[in-house]
Each structure stands twice: as structure tokens, then as C-alpha cells.
Coordinates of C-alpha atoms in Angstrom, one line a residue:
X1 CA -0.1 -0.1 -0.5
X2 CA 1.3 3.2 -0.6
X3 CA 1.4 5.4 2.2
X4 CA 2.7 8.5 4.0
X5 CA 3.9 8.7 7.7
X6 CA 1.4 11.9 8.2
X7 CA -1.9 9.8 7.6
X8 CA -0.5 5.8 8.0
X9 CA -3.2 4.8 10.2
X10 CA -5.9 6.0 7.9
X11 CA -4.6 5.4 4.4
X12 CA -3.8 1.4 6.0
X13 CA -7.2 1.2 7.9
X14 CA -9.4 -1.5 8.0
X15 CA -6.4 -3.4 5.9
X16 CA -4.4 -3.9 8.8
X17 CA -6.8 -5.9 10.9
X18 CA -7.0 -8.5 8.4
X19 CA -4.3 -8.6 6.0
X20 CA -0.2 -8.2 5.9
X21 CA 0.3 -4.7 5.1
X22 CA 3.9 -4.0 3.0
X23 CA 3.4 0.1 3.2
X24 CA 5.3 1.8 0.1
X25 CA 6.6 4.4 2.2
X26 CA 6.9 8.1 1.2
X27 CA 7.4 11.7 2.7
X28 CA 8.9 10.1 6.0
X29 CA 11.0 13.1 7.5
X30 CA 12.7 12.8 10.9
X31 CA 9.6 14.5 12.4
X32 CA 7.8 11.2 11.9
X33 CA 10.7 8.4 12.6
X34 CA 9.0 7.7 16.2
X35 CA 5.4 7.3 14.9
X36 CA 6.3 4.9 11.9
X37 CA 8.4 2.8 14.6
X38 CA 5.6 2.3 16.7
X39 CA 3.3 1.8 13.8
X40 CA 5.4 -1.1 12.6
X41 CA 6.1 -2.5 15.8
X42 CA 2.3 -2.0 17.0
X43 CA 1.6 -4.3 13.5
X44 CA 4.2 -6.2 13.3
X45 CA 5.0 -4.9 9.8
X46 CA 7.8 -7.7 8.2
X47 CA 8.9 -6.0 5.1
X48 CA 9.0 -2.3 3.8
X49 CA 9.7 -0.2 0.4
X50 CA 11.0 3.8 1.1
X51 CA 11.3 5.7 -1.5
X52 CA 14.3 7.4 0.3
X53 CA 17.5 6.1 0.9
X54 CA 18.3 8.1 4.0
X55 CA 15.1 7.9 5.4
X56 CA 14.9 3.7 5.3
X57 CA 18.7 4.0 6.6
X58 CA 17.0 5.6 9.6
X59 CA 14.2 3.1 9.6
X60 CA 16.2 0.1 9.3
X61 CA 18.6 1.0 12.2
X62 CA 15.4 1.9 14.8
X63 CA 13.9 -1.6 12.9
X64 CA 15.9 -4.2 12.6
X65 CA 13.7 -7.3 12.4
X66 CA 12.0 -5.6 9.1
X67 CA 13.1 -6.0 5.2
X68 CA 13.5 -3.0 3.7
X69 CA 13.7 -1.8 0.0
X70 CA 14.4 1.4 -1.7
X71 CA 12.8 2.3 -4.3
X72 CA 13.1 5.7 -5.6
X73 CA 10.6 7.6 -7.0
X74 CA 9.7 7.7 -10.4
X75 CA 6.4 8.5 -12.9
X76 CA 4.5 7.6 -16.0
X77 CA 6.4 8.6 -18.5
X78 CA 3.2 8.9 -21.4
X79 CA 1.9 12.5 -19.5
X80 CA 5.5 14.4 -20.1
X81 CA 6.0 16.0 -24.0
X82 CA 9.3 15.7 -25.7
X83 CA 8.6 19.7 -26.3
X84 CA 10.3 21.9 -29.3
X85 CA 14.2 22.6 -29.5
X86 CA 15.3 24.4 -26.5
X87 CA 16.0 27.0 -28.8
X88 CA 12.1 27.5 -30.1
X89 CA 10.8 27.8 -26.3
X90 CA 8.8 30.5 -25.7
X91 CA 9.4 30.7 -21.5
X92 CA 12.8 31.3 -20.0
X93 CA 11.7 30.2 -16.5
X94 CA 9.3 27.6 -15.3
X95 CA 8.8 27.1 -12.2
X96 CA 6.6 24.7 -10.4
X97 CA 5.5 23.0 -7.3
X98 CA 6.8 24.3 -3.8
X99 CA 8.4 27.5 -3.6
X100 CA 12.2 27.8 -5.0
X101 CA 12.2 31.8 -3.8
X102 CA 14.0 30.9 0.0
X103 CA 16.9 29.8 -1.7
X104 CA 17.0 31.7 -4.9
X105 CA 14.6 35.0 -4.3
X106 CA 13.2 36.0 -7.4
X107 CA 15.2 36.0 -10.2
X108 CA 14.5 38.9 -13.3
X109 CA 15.2 37.7 -16.7
X110 CA 11.8 37.7 -18.3
X111 CA 9.1 35.1 -19.4
X112 CA 9.7 34.0 -16.1
X113 CA 6.5 31.6 -14.7
X114 CA 5.7 30.2 -11.5
X115 CA 2.4 27.7 -11.4
X116 CA 1.4 28.6 -8.1
X117 CA -0.1 32.5 -7.6
X118 CA -1.5 33.9 -4.8
X119 CA -2.4 30.6 -3.4
X120 CA -4.3 29.3 -6.6
X121 CA -2.5 27.0 -9.6
X122 CA -2.8 29.0 -13.0
X123 CA -2.8 26.4 -15.0
X124 CA -4.1 22.6 -15.5
X125 CA -2.4 19.5 -15.6
X126 CA -3.1 19.1 -19.2
X127 CA -1.9 23.0 -19.6
X128 CA 1.5 22.3 -17.2
X129 CA 2.6 19.9 -19.2
X130 CA 2.4 22.0 -22.6
X131 CA 4.1 24.7 -20.8
X132 CA 6.6 21.8 -19.3
X133 CA 7.1 21.3 -23.4
X134 CA 8.1 24.9 -23.7
X135 CA 9.9 26.3 -21.1
X136 CA 14.0 26.4 -21.6
X137 CA 15.0 26.5 -18.2
X138 CA 13.1 25.3 -14.5
X139 CA 14.6 24.8 -11.2
X140 CA 14.7 21.4 -9.2
X141 CA 16.3 21.7 -5.4
X142 CA 15.4 18.8 -2.5
X143 CA 13.3 20.0 0.4
X144 CA 16.6 19.8 2.4
X145 CA 17.1 23.5 0.8
X146 CA 14.1 24.9 0.2
X147 CA 12.7 23.5 3.8
X148 CA 15.4 22.6 5.9
X149 CA 13.4 22.4 8.8
X150 CA 11.6 19.9 7.9
X151 CA 14.3 18.0 5.9
X152 CA 16.3 18.4 8.8
X153 CA 19.6 17.3 6.4
X154 CA 17.6 14.4 4.3
X155 CA 18.1 15.0 0.5
X156 CA 15.4 12.8 -1.6
X157 CA 14.6 12.6 -5.1
X158 CA 11.6 13.6 -6.4
X159 CA 9.2 13.2 -9.7
X160 CA 10.0 16.6 -9.9
X161 CA 13.7 15.9 -11.6
X162 CA 12.2 12.7 -14.0
X163 CA 9.4 15.3 -15.6
X164 CA 12.0 18.1 -16.2
X165 CA 14.1 15.6 -17.9
X166 CA 11.0 14.1 -19.7
X167 CA 10.4 17.2 -21.0
X168 CA 14.0 18.2 -21.8
X169 CA 14.3 21.3 -19.7
X170 CA 17.5 22.2 -18.2
X171 CA 17.2 21.8 -15.2
X172 CA 19.1 24.7 -12.7
X173 CA 19.4 23.7 -9.4
X174 CA 20.8 20.2 -7.2
X175 CA 20.9 16.8 -7.8
X176 CA 20.3 14.5 -4.9
X177 CA 23.2 11.7 -4.5
X178 CA 19.7 8.9 -5.4
X179 CA 19.8 11.1 -8.6
X180 CA 23.8 10.5 -9.0
X181 CA 23.7 7.4 -8.7
X182 CA 20.8 6.2 -10.5
X183 CA 21.9 8.3 -13.6
X184 CA 25.4 7.4 -13.7
X185 CA 25.8 11.5 -14.1
X186 CA 24.8 14.6 -12.9
X187 CA 22.0 16.1 -14.7
X188 CA 21.5 19.3 -13.2
X189 CA 23.1 22.8 -13.3
X190 CA 24.2 23.2 -10.0
X191 CA 23.6 26.4 -8.6
X192 CA 26.4 29.4 -8.0
X193 CA 28.2 29.3 -4.6
X194 CA 27.9 33.0 -5.3
X195 CA 24.3 33.6 -5.2
X196 CA 23.9 37.5 -5.8
X197 CA 25.2 35.7 -9.3
X198 CA 22.2 34.0 -10.0
X199 CA 21.1 36.1 -12.4
X200 CA 23.7 36.7 -14.6
X201 CA 23.8 32.5 -14.2
X202 CA 20.4 32.3 -15.7
X203 CA 20.8 34.7 -18.1
X204 CA 24.3 33.3 -19.4
X205 CA 22.5 30.0 -20.0
X206 CA 19.9 31.4 -21.9
X207 CA 22.0 33.1 -24.5
X208 CA 24.1 29.6 -24.9
X209 CA 20.6 27.6 -24.5
X210 CA 21.7 25.9 -28.1
X211 CA 24.9 24.3 -26.4
X212 CA 22.1 22.6 -23.9
X213 CA 20.4 20.7 -26.3
X214 CA 22.7 17.5 -25.9
X215 CA 22.1 17.5 -22.3
X216 CA 18.2 17.8 -22.3
X217 CA 17.8 14.9 -25.1
X218 CA 20.3 12.4 -22.8
X219 CA 18.6 13.7 -19.7
X220 CA 15.2 12.8 -21.5
X221 CA 16.5 9.0 -23.0
X222 CA 17.9 8.9 -18.7
X223 CA 14.4 8.8 -17.5
X224 CA 12.8 7.1 -19.9
X225 CA 14.7 4.2 -19.3
X226 CA 15.6 4.4 -15.1
X227 CA 12.9 6.4 -14.1
X228 CA 9.2 5.1 -14.5
X229 CA 7.3 3.5 -12.3
X230 CA 6.5 0.2 -15.0
X231 CA 10.2 -0.4 -15.1
X232 CA 10.7 0.4 -11.1
X233 CA 8.0 -1.7 -10.3
X234 CA 9.9 -4.8 -12.3
X235 CA 12.0 -4.5 -9.7
X236 CA 9.6 -4.4 -6.8
X237 CA 7.7 -7.9 -7.4
X238 CA 11.6 -9.5 -8.4
X239 CA 12.6 -8.4 -4.7
X240 CA 9.4 -9.5 -3.0
X241 CA 9.4 -12.6 -5.1
X242 CA 13.2 -13.1 -3.7
X243 CA 12.0 -12.8 0.2
X244 CA 9.0 -15.3 -0.1
X245 CA 6.1 -13.8 -1.7
X246 CA 4.0 -14.7 -4.0
X247 CA 3.0 -12.4 -6.2
X248 CA 0.0 -12.7 -8.9

């Protein structure tokens, strides 16, 4: 069952009363460790799957009796469009998902679109997918940078990276080690050390945008090979089979 620690009891009710539950867990931030440990023990959990390797490692220390698998987040590739060549795109910078303002401030580079304005999303899902295929640059930062008070050092791969790679946007930000390990290279242009230079950093990319076409093409192919659920779940089924479960 796909579950979040914030609502673990609700997510698994009433199944934990009649079945063995194998939780597939995301967003297990440090503030939930004690709660999750107690829930594992109360319901005699034998097997669990985590989307974050660092969170899994901590829970493995707390619950050594539980068999655990790291299965990073993935996406349905059919939703995301290859889009135009970078030189033919109209949006310079597209920010979607949680705010990056705490890290970036407000870049002033023109044609900058934020999908969340005044508490509302400006696009439907389909409009967002179209915009992603028409944007040159996007920003991807782990929660450890945007909300360090919640993440407390936990750096993990989220689906936003795969979405950006499939849409062939130049990704600016920071790549979690999980992503680099999976890809075998860093698909992200890391932020400059001097954040006062962030505008010039973005402008330099835009002024040389065609130089990044090869990178975004490679990123899309990598995401198709390593970032989709149909591939990821085959690994999960194989692991469960190897530890004694019968998978229909």
C-alpha cells in the first residue's frame, strides 16, 4: 500500500486488521520517525519499501527486524511531452511545485512563469504539461534546501526531476545523490556558490541555450530508461519474490 507517515493509520485502515500490510512509504521526514517505528512494531510489519534511501537507512536502524527496500520515486512517462527544441521554446524559466524563493529569491530574467500564484495553480494538468514542453529552464531543489527545518538533512530524489528530464528542460538547482547514482552522471546544472550571481547564471544559460540541447536529449532518454514506474515496479516484484512472497 502507498502510504504517508502523516496519515499512516488512515491510509492502512482497515486492512491492517485483516491482512499483512507492506507499506510503500514516501515523505517519511525525521519528525515522523518515532511515529513510524511505533506503527511498525504495533502492526508487526515484516516488510517495507521506502522512496528515500536516507529515510530507509534510519528506519532500518530503528527496526532491524523489518526487511526494507529502497525504491526511488518514478513517473508515468506517457504524460510528459518531448516538446520543442530549446531554441524554439517561449518560456525562459518555469517554476512548478513548492516555492524556491527561499533559495533563489526572485530571478528577473523575463518570461518567468510560476505555476502557483496567490494560493492558486494557474494551469490545469494538461496545460502544465504543455508549458513544460515549451520552457527552456526549470528549477529542481530538494526539500533539504527549500525547507531545511522539515527535511533536517534528508536529501532525496522526487518525481519533479524525472518530469523535468522527460520534458527536456534545462534543470538548474541541485541533484540529490540518489539521482546521480541512478543516472550515472549529474543531469542538473548546480547553482553557483555566490547566489548574488544567480541572474547572470540564468542569463548565461539562456544566451547559450543551444549548447544544452545534447544534455536535455540525454536526460530524456535516461528518464525513459530509469525513471518510470513500469520499470521500477518490476524490481519491486522481483525483490518481493526473492524474499518469499507470491506475486500474482
